[in-house]
CSV table of C-alpha atoms and ligand atoms in Angstrom, one decimal:
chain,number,residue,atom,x,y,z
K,1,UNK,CA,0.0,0.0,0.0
K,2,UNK,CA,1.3,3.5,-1.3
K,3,UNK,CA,1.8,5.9,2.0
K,4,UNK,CA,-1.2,8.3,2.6
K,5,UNK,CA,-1.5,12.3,3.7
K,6,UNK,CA,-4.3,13.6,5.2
K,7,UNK,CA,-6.5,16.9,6.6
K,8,UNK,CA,-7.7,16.1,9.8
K,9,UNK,CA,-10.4,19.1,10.8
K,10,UNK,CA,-12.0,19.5,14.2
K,11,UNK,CA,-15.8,20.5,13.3
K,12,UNK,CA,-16.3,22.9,16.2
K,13,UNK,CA,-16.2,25.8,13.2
K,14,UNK,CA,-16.6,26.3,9.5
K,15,UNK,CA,-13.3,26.6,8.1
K,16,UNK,CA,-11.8,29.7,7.5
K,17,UNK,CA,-9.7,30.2,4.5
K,18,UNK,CA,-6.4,29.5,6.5
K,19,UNK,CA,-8.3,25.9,7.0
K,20,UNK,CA,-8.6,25.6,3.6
K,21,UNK,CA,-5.4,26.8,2.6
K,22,UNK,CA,-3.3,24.4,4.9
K,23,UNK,CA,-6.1,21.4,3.5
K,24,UNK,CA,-4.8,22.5,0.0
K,25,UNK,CA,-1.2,22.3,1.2
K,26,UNK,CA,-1.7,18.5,2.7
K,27,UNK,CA,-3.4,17.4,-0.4
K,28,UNK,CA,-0.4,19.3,-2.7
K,29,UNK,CA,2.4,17.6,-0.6
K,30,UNK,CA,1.0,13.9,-0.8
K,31,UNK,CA,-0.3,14.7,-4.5
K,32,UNK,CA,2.9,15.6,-5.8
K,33,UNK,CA,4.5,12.7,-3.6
K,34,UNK,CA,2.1,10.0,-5.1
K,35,UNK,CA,0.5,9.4,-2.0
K,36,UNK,CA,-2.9,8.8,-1.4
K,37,UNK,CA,-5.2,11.3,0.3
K,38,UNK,CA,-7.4,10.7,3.3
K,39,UNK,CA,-9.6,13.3,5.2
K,40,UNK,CA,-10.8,12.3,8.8
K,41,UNK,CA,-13.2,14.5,10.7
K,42,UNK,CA,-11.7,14.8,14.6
K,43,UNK,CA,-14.9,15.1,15.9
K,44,UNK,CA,-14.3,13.4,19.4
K,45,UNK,CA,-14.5,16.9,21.4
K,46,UNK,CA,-17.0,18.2,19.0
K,47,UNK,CA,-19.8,15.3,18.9
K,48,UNK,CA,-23.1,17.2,18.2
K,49,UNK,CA,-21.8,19.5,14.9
K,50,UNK,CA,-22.5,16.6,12.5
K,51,UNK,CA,-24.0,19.6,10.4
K,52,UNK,CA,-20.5,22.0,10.8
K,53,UNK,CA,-18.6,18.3,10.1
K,54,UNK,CA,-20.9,17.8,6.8
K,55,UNK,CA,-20.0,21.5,5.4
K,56,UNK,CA,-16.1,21.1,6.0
K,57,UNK,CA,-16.7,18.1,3.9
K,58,UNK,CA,-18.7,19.8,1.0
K,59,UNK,CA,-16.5,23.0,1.3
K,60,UNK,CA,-13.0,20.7,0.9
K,61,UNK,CA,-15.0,18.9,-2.0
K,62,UNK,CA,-15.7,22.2,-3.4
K,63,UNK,CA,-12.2,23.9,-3.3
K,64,UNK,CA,-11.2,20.9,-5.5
K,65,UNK,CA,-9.7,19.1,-2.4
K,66,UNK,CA,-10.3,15.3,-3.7
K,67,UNK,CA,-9.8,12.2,-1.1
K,68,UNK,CA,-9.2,8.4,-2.1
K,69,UNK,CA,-11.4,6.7,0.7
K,70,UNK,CA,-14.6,8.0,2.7
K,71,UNK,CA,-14.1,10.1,5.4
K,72,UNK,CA,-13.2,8.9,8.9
K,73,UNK,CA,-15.0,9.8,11.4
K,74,UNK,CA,-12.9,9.8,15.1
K,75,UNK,CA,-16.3,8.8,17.1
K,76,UNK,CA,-17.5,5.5,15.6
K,77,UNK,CA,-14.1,3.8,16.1
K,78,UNK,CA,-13.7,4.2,20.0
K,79,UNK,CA,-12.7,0.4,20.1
K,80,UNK,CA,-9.2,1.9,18.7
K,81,UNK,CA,-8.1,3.9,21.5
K,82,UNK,CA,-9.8,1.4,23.8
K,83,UNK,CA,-7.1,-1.3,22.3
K,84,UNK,CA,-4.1,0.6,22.7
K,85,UNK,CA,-4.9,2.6,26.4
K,86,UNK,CA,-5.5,-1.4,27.4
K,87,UNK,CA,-2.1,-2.2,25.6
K,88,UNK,CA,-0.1,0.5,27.5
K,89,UNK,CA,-2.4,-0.3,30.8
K,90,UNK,CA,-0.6,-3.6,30.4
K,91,UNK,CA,2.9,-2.4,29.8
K,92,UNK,CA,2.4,0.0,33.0
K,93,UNK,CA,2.6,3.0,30.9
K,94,UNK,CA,-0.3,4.3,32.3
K,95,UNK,CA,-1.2,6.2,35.3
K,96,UNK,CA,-4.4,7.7,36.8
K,97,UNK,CA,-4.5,11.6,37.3
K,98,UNK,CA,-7.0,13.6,39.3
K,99,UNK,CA,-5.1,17.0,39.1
K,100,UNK,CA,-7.5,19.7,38.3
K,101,UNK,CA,-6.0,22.3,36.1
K,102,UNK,CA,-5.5,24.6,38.8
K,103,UNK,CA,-3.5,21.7,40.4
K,104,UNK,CA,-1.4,21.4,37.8
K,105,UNK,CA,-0.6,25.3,37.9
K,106,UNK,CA,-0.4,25.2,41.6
K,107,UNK,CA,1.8,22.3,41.6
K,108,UNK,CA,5.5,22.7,42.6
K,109,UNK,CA,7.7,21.7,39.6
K,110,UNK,CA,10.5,19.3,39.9
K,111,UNK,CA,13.9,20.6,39.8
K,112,UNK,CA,14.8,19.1,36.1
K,113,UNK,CA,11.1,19.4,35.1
K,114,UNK,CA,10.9,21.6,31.9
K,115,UNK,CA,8.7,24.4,31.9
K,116,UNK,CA,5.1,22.9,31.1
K,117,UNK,CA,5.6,20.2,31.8
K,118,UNK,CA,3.1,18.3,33.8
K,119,UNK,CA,4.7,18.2,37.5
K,120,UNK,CA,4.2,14.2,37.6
K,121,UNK,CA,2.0,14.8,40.7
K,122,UNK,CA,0.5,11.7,40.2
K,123,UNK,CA,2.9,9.2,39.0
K,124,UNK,CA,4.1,7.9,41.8
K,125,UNK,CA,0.4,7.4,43.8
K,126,UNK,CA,-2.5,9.1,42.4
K,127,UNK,CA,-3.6,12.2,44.6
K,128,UNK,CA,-7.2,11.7,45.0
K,129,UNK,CA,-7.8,15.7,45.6
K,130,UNK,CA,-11.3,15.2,43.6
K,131,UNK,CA,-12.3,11.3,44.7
K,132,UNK,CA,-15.7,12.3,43.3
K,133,UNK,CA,-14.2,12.8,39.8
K,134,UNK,CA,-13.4,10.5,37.8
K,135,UNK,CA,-9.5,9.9,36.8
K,136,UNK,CA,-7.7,11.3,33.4
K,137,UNK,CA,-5.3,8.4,32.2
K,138,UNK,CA,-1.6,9.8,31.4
K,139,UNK,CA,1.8,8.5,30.1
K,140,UNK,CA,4.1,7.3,32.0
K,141,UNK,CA,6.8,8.6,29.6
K,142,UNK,CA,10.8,8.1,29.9
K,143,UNK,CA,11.7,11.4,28.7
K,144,UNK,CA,11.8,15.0,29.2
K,145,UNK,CA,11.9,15.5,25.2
K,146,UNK,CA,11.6,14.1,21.7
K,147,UNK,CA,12.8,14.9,17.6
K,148,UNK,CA,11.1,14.9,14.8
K,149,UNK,CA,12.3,15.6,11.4
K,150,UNK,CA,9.7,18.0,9.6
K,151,UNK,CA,10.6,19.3,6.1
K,152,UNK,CA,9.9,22.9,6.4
K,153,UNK,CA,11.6,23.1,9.9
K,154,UNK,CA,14.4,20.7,9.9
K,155,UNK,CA,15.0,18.5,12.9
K,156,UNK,CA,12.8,20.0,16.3
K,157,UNK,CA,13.0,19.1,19.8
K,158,UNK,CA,10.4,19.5,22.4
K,159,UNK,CA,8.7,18.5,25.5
K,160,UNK,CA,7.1,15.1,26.2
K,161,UNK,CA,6.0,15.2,29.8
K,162,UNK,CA,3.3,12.4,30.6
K,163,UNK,CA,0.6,13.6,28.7
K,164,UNK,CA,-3.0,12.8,29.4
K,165,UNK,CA,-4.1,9.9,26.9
K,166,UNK,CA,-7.8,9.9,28.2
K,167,UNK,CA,-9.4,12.6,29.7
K,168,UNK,CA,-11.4,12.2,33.2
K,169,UNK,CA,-15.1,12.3,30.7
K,170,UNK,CA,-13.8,9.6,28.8
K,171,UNK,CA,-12.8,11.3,25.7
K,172,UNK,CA,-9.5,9.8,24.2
K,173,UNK,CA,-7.3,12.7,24.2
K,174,UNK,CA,-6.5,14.5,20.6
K,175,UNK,CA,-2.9,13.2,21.4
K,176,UNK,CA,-3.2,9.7,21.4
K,177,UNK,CA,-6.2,10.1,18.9
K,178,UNK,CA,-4.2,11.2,16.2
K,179,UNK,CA,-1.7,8.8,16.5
K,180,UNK,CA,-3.7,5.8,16.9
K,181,UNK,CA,-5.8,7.0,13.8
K,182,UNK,CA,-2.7,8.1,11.9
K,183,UNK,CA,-1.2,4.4,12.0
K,184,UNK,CA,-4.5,2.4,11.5
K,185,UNK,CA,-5.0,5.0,8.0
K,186,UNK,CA,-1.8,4.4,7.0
K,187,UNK,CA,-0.8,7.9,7.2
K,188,UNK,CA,3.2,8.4,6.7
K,189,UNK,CA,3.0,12.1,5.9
K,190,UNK,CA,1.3,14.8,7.9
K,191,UNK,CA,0.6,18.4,6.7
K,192,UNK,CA,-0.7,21.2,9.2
K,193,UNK,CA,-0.5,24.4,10.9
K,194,UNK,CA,2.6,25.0,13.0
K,195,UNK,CA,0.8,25.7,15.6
K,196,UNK,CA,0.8,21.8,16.2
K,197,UNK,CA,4.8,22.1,15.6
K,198,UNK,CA,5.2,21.7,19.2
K,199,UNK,CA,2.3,18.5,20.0
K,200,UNK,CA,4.4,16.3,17.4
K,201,UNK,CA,7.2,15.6,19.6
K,202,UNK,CA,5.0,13.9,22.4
K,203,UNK,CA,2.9,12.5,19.1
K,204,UNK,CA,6.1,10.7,17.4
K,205,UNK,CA,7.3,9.7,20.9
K,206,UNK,CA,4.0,7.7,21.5
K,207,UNK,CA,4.2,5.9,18.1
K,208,UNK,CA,7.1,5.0,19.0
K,209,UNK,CA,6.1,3.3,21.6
K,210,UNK,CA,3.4,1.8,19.8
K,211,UNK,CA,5.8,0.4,17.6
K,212,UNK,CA,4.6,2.7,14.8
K,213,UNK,CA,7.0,4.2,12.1
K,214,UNK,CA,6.9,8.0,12.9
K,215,UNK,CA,5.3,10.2,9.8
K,216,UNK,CA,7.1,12.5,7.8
K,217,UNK,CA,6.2,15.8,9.1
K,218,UNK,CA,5.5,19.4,7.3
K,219,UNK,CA,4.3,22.2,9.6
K,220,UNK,CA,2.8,25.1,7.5
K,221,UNK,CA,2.9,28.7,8.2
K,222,UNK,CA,-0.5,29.6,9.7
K,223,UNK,CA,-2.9,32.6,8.6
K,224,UNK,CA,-3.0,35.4,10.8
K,225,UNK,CA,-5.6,38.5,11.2
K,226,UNK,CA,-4.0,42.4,11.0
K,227,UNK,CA,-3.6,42.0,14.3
K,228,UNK,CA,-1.1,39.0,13.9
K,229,UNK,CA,-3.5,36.8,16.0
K,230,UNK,CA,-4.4,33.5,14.5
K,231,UNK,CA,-7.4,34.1,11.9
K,232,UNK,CA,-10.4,33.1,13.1
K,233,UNK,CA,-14.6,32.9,12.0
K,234,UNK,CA,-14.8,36.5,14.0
K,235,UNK,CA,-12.7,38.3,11.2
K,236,UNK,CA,-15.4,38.7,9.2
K,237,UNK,CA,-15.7,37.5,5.5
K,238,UNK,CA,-13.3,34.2,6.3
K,239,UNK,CA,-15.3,31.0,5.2
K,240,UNK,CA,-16.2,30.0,1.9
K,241,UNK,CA,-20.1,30.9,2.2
K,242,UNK,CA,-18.4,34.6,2.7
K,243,UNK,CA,-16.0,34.3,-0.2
K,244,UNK,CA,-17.3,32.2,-2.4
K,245,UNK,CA,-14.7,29.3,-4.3
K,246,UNK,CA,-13.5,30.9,-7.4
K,247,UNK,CA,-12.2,34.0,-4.9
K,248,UNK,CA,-11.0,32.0,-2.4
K,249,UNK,CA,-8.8,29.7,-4.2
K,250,UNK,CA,-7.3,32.3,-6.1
K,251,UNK,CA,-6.4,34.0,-2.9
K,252,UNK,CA,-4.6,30.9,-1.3
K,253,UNK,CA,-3.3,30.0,-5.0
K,254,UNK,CA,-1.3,33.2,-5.0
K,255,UNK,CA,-0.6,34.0,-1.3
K,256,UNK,CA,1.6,30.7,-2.4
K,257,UNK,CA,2.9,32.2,-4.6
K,258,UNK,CA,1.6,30.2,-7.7
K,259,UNK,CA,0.0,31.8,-10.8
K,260,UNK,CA,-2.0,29.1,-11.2
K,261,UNK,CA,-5.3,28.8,-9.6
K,262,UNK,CA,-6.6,25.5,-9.4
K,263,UNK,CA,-5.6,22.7,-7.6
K,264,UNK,CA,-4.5,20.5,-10.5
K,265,UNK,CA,-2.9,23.6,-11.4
K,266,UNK,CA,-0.8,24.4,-8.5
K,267,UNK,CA,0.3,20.8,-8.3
K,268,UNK,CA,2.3,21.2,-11.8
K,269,UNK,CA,4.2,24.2,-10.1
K,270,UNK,CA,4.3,22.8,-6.4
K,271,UNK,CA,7.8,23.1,-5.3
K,272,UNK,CA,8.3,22.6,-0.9
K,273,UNK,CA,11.2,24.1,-1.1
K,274,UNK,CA,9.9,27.8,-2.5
K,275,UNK,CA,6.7,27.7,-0.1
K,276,UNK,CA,6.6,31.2,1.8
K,277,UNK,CA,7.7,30.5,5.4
K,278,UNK,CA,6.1,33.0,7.1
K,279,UNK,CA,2.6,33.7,8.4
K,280,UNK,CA,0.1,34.6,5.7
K,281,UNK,CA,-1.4,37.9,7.0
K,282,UNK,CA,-5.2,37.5,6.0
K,283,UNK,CA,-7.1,40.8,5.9
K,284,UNK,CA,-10.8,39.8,4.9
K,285,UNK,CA,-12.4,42.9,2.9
Z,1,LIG,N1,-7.9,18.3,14.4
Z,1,LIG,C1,-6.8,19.2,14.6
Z,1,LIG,C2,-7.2,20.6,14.3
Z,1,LIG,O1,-8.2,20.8,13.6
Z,1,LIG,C3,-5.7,18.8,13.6
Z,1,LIG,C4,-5.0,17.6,13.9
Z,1,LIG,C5,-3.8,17.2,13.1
Z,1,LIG,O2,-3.7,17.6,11.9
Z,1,LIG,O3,-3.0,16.5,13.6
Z,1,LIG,O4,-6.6,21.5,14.8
């Protein structure tokens, strides 16, 4: 089986056109890389916007965005992360955490301990500050920090602390989610916002773990407003209902500095090494 990329949207919004310009970029690199192209709808946090998850959908359909298998969608295949948190439960990877976040912030940090990191208050015995609550599940990692390699950013370090792998409702954490789900699609090349830059240490580190080949990595500079915050639906005319296609294609076609504007287009002239690497600054009109 050829290797696959993938767009992996949360549906708590419509996307934005920095959404669907980072979707265009993961379909461009596994496109011109032969790979397949998957898109998986991360809607474990976000369960009840089946309706925001069906117009990402349409929208990526529309902007010429094409995908080799039906979507995925995170909530029907729970038995996944079931199967692995009992497979590190059995390795004694895993501990039970009742920190509260205002623990966590409270808590005095150990003297190697990197700078948020979670202070391990638990490890050792669980602190049952909130017995009425039910335990979050975290790794018991080995180490303090992890590399990746990630093509626009060269090798990167950072933290893995023992990261929560199931939250105290239940929820699998995005963390473990995205790995778990990455390996079962046979996903070896994953294209996002650098905002994520800093997750895909702990990410990689788990696979590991797992026994899973880590994914080639791409982190893509991210939209921001005029005020050099992260674009977002309250900016005004961002989504494709605001813009329409045609515009918003050709807006992302040449903020990449193509002169084509299609998507088959823009494959032709797609060259990683001549994307912009700085922040697209998106100021909607
Ligand atoms: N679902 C995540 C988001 O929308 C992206 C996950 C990923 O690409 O790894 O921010």
């Amino acid at each position: 089986m050829t290797g696959a990329g993938r767009f992996a949207p949360s549906p708590s919004a419509d996307l934005h056109i920095g959404n669907l310009r980072t979707a265009i970029l993961a379909w461009l690199f596994a496109r011109s890389t032969g790979r397949r192209f998957l898109l998986r709808v991360e809607d474990l946090d976000d369960r009840t916007f089946s309706d925001v998850a069906a117009r990402q959908v349409a929208d990526l359909a529309a902007i010429g965005v094409t995908w080799d298998e039906p979507p995925e969608y995170q909530t029907t295949h729970q038995d996944r992360y079931d199967a692995v948190i009992a497979d590190l439960t059995a390795r004694g990877l895993v501990y039970e955490c009742y920190c509260s976040r205002k623990d966590i912030l409270q808590a005095p940090r150990a003297p190697h301990a990197p700078e948020g990191a979670y202070p391990s208050t638990c490890r050792d015995a669980p602190r049952r500050t909130h017995p009425d609550r039910p335990p979050a599940l975290r790794l018991r990692s080995d180490t303090f920090s992890y590399t990746v390699t990630d093509l626009l950013h060269g090798e990167y370090t950072g933290l893995v602390d023992d990261f929560v792998l199931r939250r105290g409702d239940g929820v699998p954490a995005y963390n473990l989610a995205v790995v778990v789900d990455d390996a079962a699609q046979g996903v070896d090349q994953v294209v996002r916002g650098n905002d994520l830059l800093s997750s895909s240490p702990r990410q990689a580190y788990l696979a590991a773990l797992l026994g899973f080949a880590a994914p080639m990595y791409a982190h893509v500079p991210l939209v921001l407003n005029a005020e050099g915050k992260r674009l977002a639906k309250r900016d005004g005319a961002v989504t494709l209902a605001d813009i329409g296609v045609e515009r918003a294609v050709h807006e992302i076609a040449v903020s990449l500095g193509f002169t084509a504007t299609t998507p088959d287009g823009m494959l032709d002239q797609f060259d990683p090494a001549a994307l912009p690497t700085r922040p697209w600054i998106y100021q909607p009109s």
